Coordinates of C-alpha atoms and ligand atoms in Angstrom, one line a residue:
M1 CA 101.5 130.2 98.3
G2 CA 102.1 127.3 100.6
K3 CA 100.8 123.7 101.0
L4 CA 98.3 122.8 98.3
S5 CA 94.8 121.9 99.5
N6 CA 94.4 118.2 100.5
E7 CA 93.0 117.1 97.2
S8 CA 95.7 118.9 95.1
T9 CA 98.4 116.4 95.6
V10 CA 99.9 116.6 92.0
A11 CA 101.6 119.6 90.5
I12 CA 102.6 119.7 86.9
V13 CA 105.3 122.0 85.5
G14 CA 104.4 123.2 82.0
A15 CA 101.1 123.6 80.1
G16 CA 102.2 122.2 76.7
V17 CA 100.0 119.4 75.4
A18 CA 101.9 116.8 77.5
G19 CA 101.2 118.7 80.8
L20 CA 97.6 119.4 79.8
R21 CA 97.0 115.7 78.8
C22 CA 98.5 114.6 82.0
A23 CA 96.2 116.9 84.0
I24 CA 93.1 115.8 82.1
E25 CA 93.8 112.1 82.9
L26 CA 94.5 112.9 86.6
Q27 CA 91.3 114.9 86.8
E28 CA 89.3 112.1 85.2
R29 CA 90.6 109.8 87.8
G30 CA 89.4 112.0 90.7
L31 CA 92.5 114.1 91.4
K32 CA 92.7 117.9 91.2
P33 CA 96.1 118.7 89.6
I34 CA 97.5 122.1 89.3
I35 CA 99.7 123.3 86.5
F36 CA 102.5 125.9 86.8
E37 CA 103.2 127.5 83.4
A38 CA 106.0 129.9 82.8
S39 CA 104.3 131.9 80.0
D40 CA 101.0 133.6 79.8
R41 CA 99.2 131.0 77.8
V42 CA 98.9 127.2 77.2
G43 CA 100.3 125.4 74.2
G44 CA 104.1 125.5 74.6
R45 CA 105.5 124.9 71.1
I46 CA 102.0 124.9 69.6
K47 CA 101.1 128.6 69.3
T48 CA 99.2 130.7 66.8
D49 CA 99.6 134.4 66.4
Q50 CA 97.0 136.7 64.9
F51 CA 98.8 138.9 62.4
H52 CA 96.5 141.4 60.5
E53 CA 93.9 139.1 58.8
F54 CA 96.1 136.0 59.1
K55 CA 96.6 133.2 61.7
L56 CA 100.3 132.4 61.9
D57 CA 101.3 129.1 63.5
R58 CA 104.7 129.4 65.1
G59 CA 106.3 127.0 62.6
F60 CA 104.4 124.8 60.1
Q61 CA 102.8 122.0 62.0
V62 CA 100.0 119.6 61.2
L63 CA 97.8 117.3 63.2
L64 CA 97.8 113.8 61.7
T65 CA 94.2 112.7 62.1
A66 CA 95.2 109.1 62.6
Y67 CA 97.0 109.9 65.8
D68 CA 95.4 107.5 68.3
E69 CA 95.9 109.5 71.5
C70 CA 94.8 112.7 69.9
R71 CA 91.7 111.0 68.5
S72 CA 90.8 109.7 71.9
V73 CA 90.9 113.0 73.7
L74 CA 90.4 115.8 71.1
D75 CA 87.0 116.7 69.6
Y76 CA 88.0 116.8 65.9
D77 CA 84.5 118.2 64.9
E78 CA 84.9 121.1 67.2
L79 CA 88.4 121.8 65.9
D80 CA 86.8 122.0 62.4
L81 CA 89.7 120.4 60.7
G82 CA 90.7 121.2 57.2
C83 CA 92.9 118.6 55.5
F84 CA 95.7 118.7 53.0
E85 CA 95.4 116.4 50.0
P86 CA 97.2 113.1 50.6
G87 CA 100.4 112.8 48.6
A88 CA 102.4 115.9 47.7
I89 CA 103.6 118.0 44.8
V90 CA 107.3 118.0 44.2
W91 CA 109.4 120.9 42.9
T92 CA 112.0 119.1 40.7
G93 CA 114.0 122.2 40.0
S94 CA 112.3 122.9 36.7
K95 CA 108.6 122.0 37.2
F96 CA 106.1 120.6 39.7
A97 CA 105.3 116.9 39.7
Q98 CA 102.5 115.4 41.5
I99 CA 102.6 112.4 43.8
T100 CA 99.1 111.2 44.6
D101 CA 97.9 108.6 47.0
P102 CA 96.1 105.9 44.9
W103 CA 94.6 104.3 48.0
R104 CA 92.6 107.4 48.9
R105 CA 92.4 108.9 45.4
P106 CA 91.8 105.8 43.3
A107 CA 91.0 107.9 40.3
S108 CA 94.6 109.1 40.4
F109 CA 96.0 105.6 40.1
F110 CA 97.3 105.9 36.6
R111 CA 98.6 109.4 37.1
S112 CA 100.5 108.2 40.2
A113 CA 102.0 105.2 38.4
R114 CA 103.2 107.5 35.6
S115 CA 104.5 110.2 37.9
P116 CA 108.2 111.0 37.1
I117 CA 109.0 110.8 40.8
G118 CA 110.2 107.3 41.6
S119 CA 110.4 104.1 39.5
L120 CA 107.6 101.5 39.3
N121 CA 109.8 99.5 41.7
D122 CA 109.8 102.4 44.2
K123 CA 106.0 102.6 44.0
L124 CA 105.6 98.9 44.6
K125 CA 107.9 99.1 47.6
I126 CA 105.8 101.9 49.0
A127 CA 102.7 99.7 48.5
N128 CA 104.4 96.8 50.4
L129 CA 105.6 99.1 53.2
R130 CA 102.1 100.5 53.5
Q131 CA 100.6 97.0 53.7
R132 CA 103.2 95.9 56.3
L133 CA 102.9 98.9 58.6
T134 CA 99.2 99.4 58.5
R135 CA 98.8 95.8 59.8
K136 CA 101.0 96.7 62.8
S137 CA 99.8 98.4 66.0
N138 CA 101.8 101.4 67.1
E139 CA 103.1 99.4 70.0
E140 CA 104.5 96.8 67.7
I141 CA 106.2 99.6 65.7
Y142 CA 107.7 101.1 68.9
A143 CA 108.9 97.7 70.0
T144 CA 111.0 97.2 66.8
S145 CA 114.3 95.8 68.1
K146 CA 116.5 96.8 65.2
D147 CA 116.6 100.6 65.3
E148 CA 118.8 102.4 62.7
P149 CA 118.9 105.8 61.0
T150 CA 116.1 106.4 58.5
F151 CA 118.5 106.9 55.6
A152 CA 120.1 103.4 56.2
Y153 CA 116.7 101.8 56.5
L154 CA 115.5 103.3 53.2
H155 CA 118.6 102.0 51.4
E156 CA 118.0 98.6 53.0
L157 CA 114.4 98.6 51.8
G158 CA 115.9 99.2 48.3
Y159 CA 114.4 102.6 47.3
S160 CA 116.3 104.2 44.4
E161 CA 118.6 107.1 45.1
G162 CA 116.4 109.3 42.9
F163 CA 113.2 108.5 44.8
I164 CA 114.9 109.0 48.2
N165 CA 116.3 112.4 47.2
S166 CA 113.3 113.8 45.3
F167 CA 110.6 112.6 47.6
L168 CA 111.4 110.6 50.8
R169 CA 114.2 113.0 51.9
P170 CA 112.2 116.3 51.5
F171 CA 109.0 114.7 52.8
Y172 CA 110.5 113.1 56.0
G173 CA 113.3 115.6 56.3
G174 CA 110.6 118.3 56.5
I175 CA 108.8 116.3 59.2
F176 CA 111.9 115.4 61.2
L177 CA 113.3 118.9 60.6
E178 CA 116.6 117.3 59.5
P179 CA 117.4 116.6 55.9
D180 CA 120.0 113.9 56.6
L181 CA 117.4 111.5 57.8
R182 CA 119.4 110.5 60.9
T183 CA 116.2 110.1 62.8
S184 CA 115.3 106.7 64.1
R185 CA 113.5 104.4 61.6
I186 CA 110.9 103.7 64.3
M187 CA 109.8 107.3 64.0
F188 CA 109.8 106.9 60.2
D189 CA 107.6 103.8 60.4
F190 CA 105.2 105.5 62.9
V191 CA 104.9 108.7 60.8
F192 CA 104.5 106.6 57.5
K193 CA 101.7 104.6 59.1
M194 CA 100.0 107.8 60.3
F195 CA 100.1 109.3 56.8
A196 CA 98.8 106.1 55.3
Q197 CA 95.8 106.0 57.7
G198 CA 94.8 109.6 57.9
Y199 CA 95.2 113.1 56.8
A200 CA 97.5 116.0 57.6
A201 CA 95.0 118.6 59.1
L202 CA 94.8 122.1 60.5
P203 CA 92.1 123.3 62.9
R204 CA 90.1 126.2 61.5
G205 CA 91.3 128.6 64.2
G206 CA 95.0 127.6 64.0
M207 CA 97.1 124.9 65.7
E208 CA 96.8 126.6 69.0
R209 CA 93.1 125.5 69.1
I210 CA 94.5 122.0 70.1
P211 CA 96.0 123.0 73.5
L212 CA 93.1 125.5 74.0
Q213 CA 90.6 122.7 73.6
L214 CA 92.6 120.5 76.1
A215 CA 92.7 123.4 78.6
S216 CA 89.0 123.9 78.3
K217 CA 88.5 120.5 79.9
L218 CA 90.2 121.8 83.1
P219 CA 88.8 124.2 85.6
K220 CA 90.1 127.8 85.1
N221 CA 92.0 127.9 88.3
A222 CA 93.9 124.6 87.5
I223 CA 96.5 126.6 85.5
R224 CA 98.7 129.3 87.1
F225 CA 100.2 131.4 84.3
N226 CA 103.4 133.5 84.5
A227 CA 104.5 131.1 87.2
P228 CA 108.0 129.8 86.1
V229 CA 109.3 127.1 88.3
E230 CA 112.9 127.7 89.3
K231 CA 113.8 124.7 91.4
L232 CA 112.6 121.2 92.4
K233 CA 113.8 119.6 95.6
G234 CA 112.1 116.7 97.4
H235 CA 108.5 117.7 97.9
T236 CA 109.3 121.4 97.4
I237 CA 108.7 123.4 94.2
T238 CA 110.3 126.9 94.3
L239 CA 108.8 129.4 91.9
E240 CA 110.9 132.2 90.4
D241 CA 109.1 134.7 92.6
G242 CA 110.5 132.8 95.6
S243 CA 107.2 131.2 96.7
K244 CA 107.1 127.5 97.5
V245 CA 104.6 124.7 97.0
F246 CA 104.6 121.3 98.5
P247 CA 102.7 118.8 96.4
D248 CA 102.9 115.0 97.0
H249 CA 103.9 114.4 93.4
T250 CA 105.5 116.7 90.8
V251 CA 105.4 116.1 87.1
V252 CA 108.0 117.9 85.0
A253 CA 106.1 118.5 81.7
T254 CA 108.5 121.2 80.3
D255 CA 110.4 121.0 77.1
M256 CA 113.5 118.8 77.1
S257 CA 116.1 121.4 78.0
A258 CA 114.1 122.9 80.9
A259 CA 113.5 119.3 82.1
A260 CA 117.2 118.6 82.1
S261 CA 118.0 121.7 84.1
L262 CA 115.1 121.4 86.6
S263 CA 115.8 117.7 87.3
G264 CA 119.6 118.2 87.4
N265 CA 119.9 115.4 84.8
A266 CA 121.8 116.7 81.8
T267 CA 121.5 113.4 79.9
I268 CA 117.8 114.2 79.3
D269 CA 118.8 116.9 76.9
R270 CA 119.9 115.1 73.7
G271 CA 119.8 118.2 71.3
W272 CA 117.3 119.8 69.1
N273 CA 116.3 120.0 65.4
R274 CA 115.6 123.5 64.3
T275 CA 113.6 125.1 61.6
S276 CA 112.6 128.5 60.2
C277 CA 109.3 129.5 58.8
L278 CA 108.5 132.5 56.7
Y279 CA 105.0 133.7 56.0
F280 CA 103.8 135.5 52.8
S281 CA 100.5 136.5 51.5
T282 CA 99.3 136.6 47.9
E283 CA 96.2 136.4 45.8
P284 CA 95.1 133.9 44.5
S285 CA 96.7 130.8 46.0
P286 CA 99.7 129.5 43.9
F287 CA 98.2 126.0 44.2
K288 CA 95.0 124.6 42.8
K289 CA 94.4 122.3 45.8
P290 CA 95.4 122.3 49.5
C291 CA 98.7 120.5 49.2
I292 CA 102.2 120.4 50.6
A293 CA 104.9 121.2 48.1
L294 CA 108.2 119.6 48.6
N295 CA 111.6 120.7 47.4
G296 CA 112.9 117.7 45.5
S297 CA 115.5 119.6 43.6
G298 CA 118.2 119.2 46.2
L299 CA 119.0 122.9 45.8
G300 CA 118.3 125.9 48.0
K301 CA 117.1 126.4 51.5
I302 CA 113.3 125.8 51.2
T303 CA 112.1 122.5 52.5
N304 CA 108.4 122.7 51.8
I305 CA 105.7 125.2 51.1
A306 CA 102.1 125.0 52.2
V307 CA 99.1 127.3 51.9
P308 CA 97.3 126.9 55.3
S309 CA 94.4 129.1 54.1
D310 CA 93.7 126.5 51.3
A311 CA 93.3 123.7 53.9
A312 CA 91.5 125.6 56.6
A313 CA 89.6 128.7 55.8
G314 CA 90.2 130.4 59.2
Y315 CA 93.8 131.1 58.4
S316 CA 92.9 134.1 56.4
S317 CA 89.8 136.3 57.0
S318 CA 90.2 138.0 53.6
D319 CA 90.6 136.8 50.0
A320 CA 94.3 136.8 50.4
S321 CA 96.1 133.4 50.7
L322 CA 98.6 132.7 53.5
I323 CA 101.8 131.0 52.3
C324 CA 104.0 129.2 54.7
V325 CA 107.6 128.6 53.6
S326 CA 109.6 126.2 55.8
T327 CA 113.3 126.3 55.5
E328 CA 116.3 124.4 56.6
G329 CA 118.6 126.7 58.5
A330 CA 118.1 130.4 58.6
G331 CA 118.2 131.7 55.0
S332 CA 117.9 135.5 54.6
L333 CA 114.7 136.9 53.3
A334 CA 116.4 137.9 50.1
E335 CA 117.6 134.3 49.5
I336 CA 114.2 132.8 50.1
E337 CA 112.5 135.4 47.9
S338 CA 114.9 134.7 45.1
E339 CA 114.3 130.9 45.5
L340 CA 110.5 131.5 45.4
K341 CA 111.0 133.2 42.0
T342 CA 112.6 130.0 40.7
W343 CA 109.6 128.0 41.9
F344 CA 106.8 130.4 40.9
G345 CA 108.3 132.7 38.3
P346 CA 107.0 136.2 38.0
N347 CA 104.0 135.3 40.3
A348 CA 106.4 135.3 43.2
S349 CA 106.9 139.1 42.8
A350 CA 103.3 139.5 44.2
F351 CA 104.2 137.5 47.4
R352 CA 104.1 140.0 50.3
F353 CA 106.3 139.1 53.2
L354 CA 104.5 139.0 56.6
K355 CA 106.7 137.5 59.3
R356 CA 109.3 134.9 60.1
Y357 CA 109.8 132.5 62.9
D358 CA 113.2 131.0 63.7
I359 CA 112.7 128.1 66.0
L360 CA 115.9 126.8 67.4
Q361 CA 114.3 124.3 69.8
A362 CA 111.6 122.7 67.6
L363 CA 111.9 119.0 67.9
P364 CA 114.0 116.9 70.3
R365 CA 116.5 114.9 68.3
Q366 CA 115.3 111.3 68.0
Q367 CA 118.1 109.2 66.6
P368 CA 118.6 105.4 67.2
G369 CA 119.6 104.9 70.8
D370 CA 117.8 108.1 71.9
N371 CA 114.9 105.8 72.5
G372 CA 111.6 107.2 73.6
Y373 CA 108.3 105.4 72.7
G374 CA 107.6 104.8 76.4
K375 CA 111.0 103.2 76.9
H376 CA 112.4 106.0 79.1
P377 CA 111.5 105.8 82.7
S378 CA 108.8 108.3 83.5
R379 CA 109.9 108.4 87.2
L380 CA 112.9 110.4 88.2
G381 CA 112.6 110.1 92.0
P382 CA 110.1 108.9 94.7
N383 CA 107.8 111.8 94.0
L384 CA 109.2 113.2 90.8
W385 CA 107.9 112.3 87.3
I386 CA 108.6 113.4 83.8
C387 CA 106.7 113.6 80.5
G388 CA 106.9 115.4 77.2
D389 CA 107.5 114.7 73.5
H390 CA 111.2 113.9 74.3
R391 CA 110.1 110.9 76.4
F392 CA 107.9 109.3 73.7
S393 CA 108.0 110.6 70.2
A394 CA 108.8 114.1 68.9
S395 CA 105.1 114.8 68.0
I396 CA 101.9 116.1 69.4
E397 CA 100.8 112.4 69.7
G398 CA 104.0 111.5 71.6
A399 CA 103.7 114.4 74.0
M400 CA 100.1 113.6 74.8
A401 CA 100.7 109.9 75.1
S402 CA 103.6 110.6 77.4
G403 CA 101.4 112.8 79.6
R404 CA 98.7 110.2 79.9
H405 CA 101.2 107.4 80.8
V406 CA 102.6 109.4 83.7
A407 CA 99.1 110.2 85.0
E408 CA 98.2 106.6 84.9
A409 CA 101.4 105.6 86.8
I410 CA 100.8 108.2 89.5
C411 CA 97.2 107.1 89.8
Q412 CA 98.3 103.5 90.1
E413 CA 100.6 104.5 93.0
L414 CA 97.8 106.5 94.7
G415 CA 95.3 103.7 94.1
K416 CA 93.1 105.9 91.9
Ligands
LIG501 C1 108.0 124.1 64.1 C2 107.5 122.8 64.7 C3 106.8 121.9 63.8 C4 106.3 120.8 64.4 N1 105.6 120.0 63.6 C5 104.8 119.0 64.1 C6 103.8 118.3 63.3 O1 103.6 118.6 62.1 N2 103.1 117.3 63.9 C7 103.3 116.9 65.2 O2 102.7 116.0 65.7 N3 104.2 117.6 66.0 C8 104.9 118.6 65.5 N4 105.8 119.4 66.3 C9 106.0 118.9 67.6 C10 105.0 119.2 68.7 O3 104.6 120.6 68.6 C11 105.6 119.0 70.0 O4 106.1 117.7 70.1 C12 104.7 119.2 71.2 O5 104.0 120.4 71.1 C13 105.5 119.2 72.5 O6 104.6 119.3 73.6 P1 105.2 119.3 75.1 O7 104.1 119.5 76.0 O8 106.0 118.0 75.3 O9 106.3 120.4 75.2 P2 106.2 122.0 75.1 O10 105.2 122.3 74.0 O11 107.5 122.5 74.9 O12 105.6 122.5 76.4 C14 106.4 122.8 77.6 C15 105.7 123.9 78.4 O13 106.5 124.0 79.6 C16 106.6 125.4 79.9 N5 107.8 125.6 80.8 C17 109.1 125.4 80.4 N6 109.9 125.6 81.5 C18 109.1 125.9 82.5 C19 109.3 126.3 83.9 N7 110.6 126.3 84.4 N8 108.3 126.5 84.7 C20 107.0 126.4 84.2 N9 106.7 126.1 82.9 C21 107.8 125.9 82.1 C22 106.7 126.0 78.6 O14 106.4 127.4 78.6 C23 105.7 125.2 77.7 O15 104.4 125.8 77.8 C24 106.4 120.5 65.8 C25 107.0 121.4 66.6 C26 107.5 122.6 66.1 C27 108.1 123.6 67.0

């Protein structure tokens, strides 16, 4: 491998959704980017494994249908999205309580007002926040000057301790993958707005359909698999097999830790939030509707439980339901099974364990001061660029927006 052809002046390292989105934008503007991907498939942290009759995502993830960048580039109809019910059910330690979304399920208004989770004051505050945030653009949210940890922000907004602990902490802790809610309030506002304006959805064929759909927009030879990049220096990319490539511009679209090591800039790596995910099957589903169940009891390791096969039929090709249990820290299988018995009683004995995923590098930490949201420079050197969820927001949306921004900046430089 030597000099790339005349048109292929941009090389991208990494075929996660950031690298793929970057390549699509470059291609749409007349360039022919090439991606070097270390593994044998696209998707990075968004992968789905076939396991017997089930599709197992590597960690519970959802696409929020309100994501702007995703809506603009993904074909939601082709993804055949199945949605979870808005709101959640909350395990209180002794029973399940429902939190519905009266804006999208008006018939549930009275049930929601009477729900034991949160006082009337808490519910009015949620309504106010919803009104305030849905009037703002994402850019206005990102530009918020006073950043602070989410837990401090929620206290400032005046939510009761009970509501924070039984609903807001398990809900957002499960999204941020950290129960202490140290994550930036900008991220909270952004995610809150996305949940207010859309649904949490799963593609019928599993989350990996998202990067696969992006990859299908690129020519087959635009991605070189099993091609880990070892070193970047000036215009030279050195692959692990020793071969060299000399693009005009290089975009580092790897995960945060690999980006820090490839660029020689340790400050890029600000630490990770981890999660574990255990899959079980049972028949029938333990829930009546496709919903996300939160652990509002303050006890145990389980953060949330979802039944992907209730939301999107493709997750199970038999009558069996697929249960996804997300946990904080790595509890043993015996611990989780015993906790499931407190949630579901004797029905839990019928849950058959399938597989577990321990994901140590799930989400880049995003605390106040860590910034992101386009505030980090996307240029590391005269011909070296960087994108990924760690530059924007720790989400599919953030990764893709970051990829597009870098492509636009390169095109501006090249007059494309
Ligand atoms: C368990 C879990 C739950 C999540 N939940 C949600 C959710 O519900 N909603 C949401 O929006 N987001 C969620 N996310 C976050 C979302 O998946 C990520 O933000 C997004 O996928 C990151 O994409 P990326 O392209 O920036 O990075 P990555 O997906 O990490 O892609 C980087 C790519 O670079 C490749 N690479 C690394 N080093 C090299 C090298 N040296 N040479 C060549 N290639 C290299 C990797 O193999 C990989 O393919 C979740 C993530 C996890 C793990």
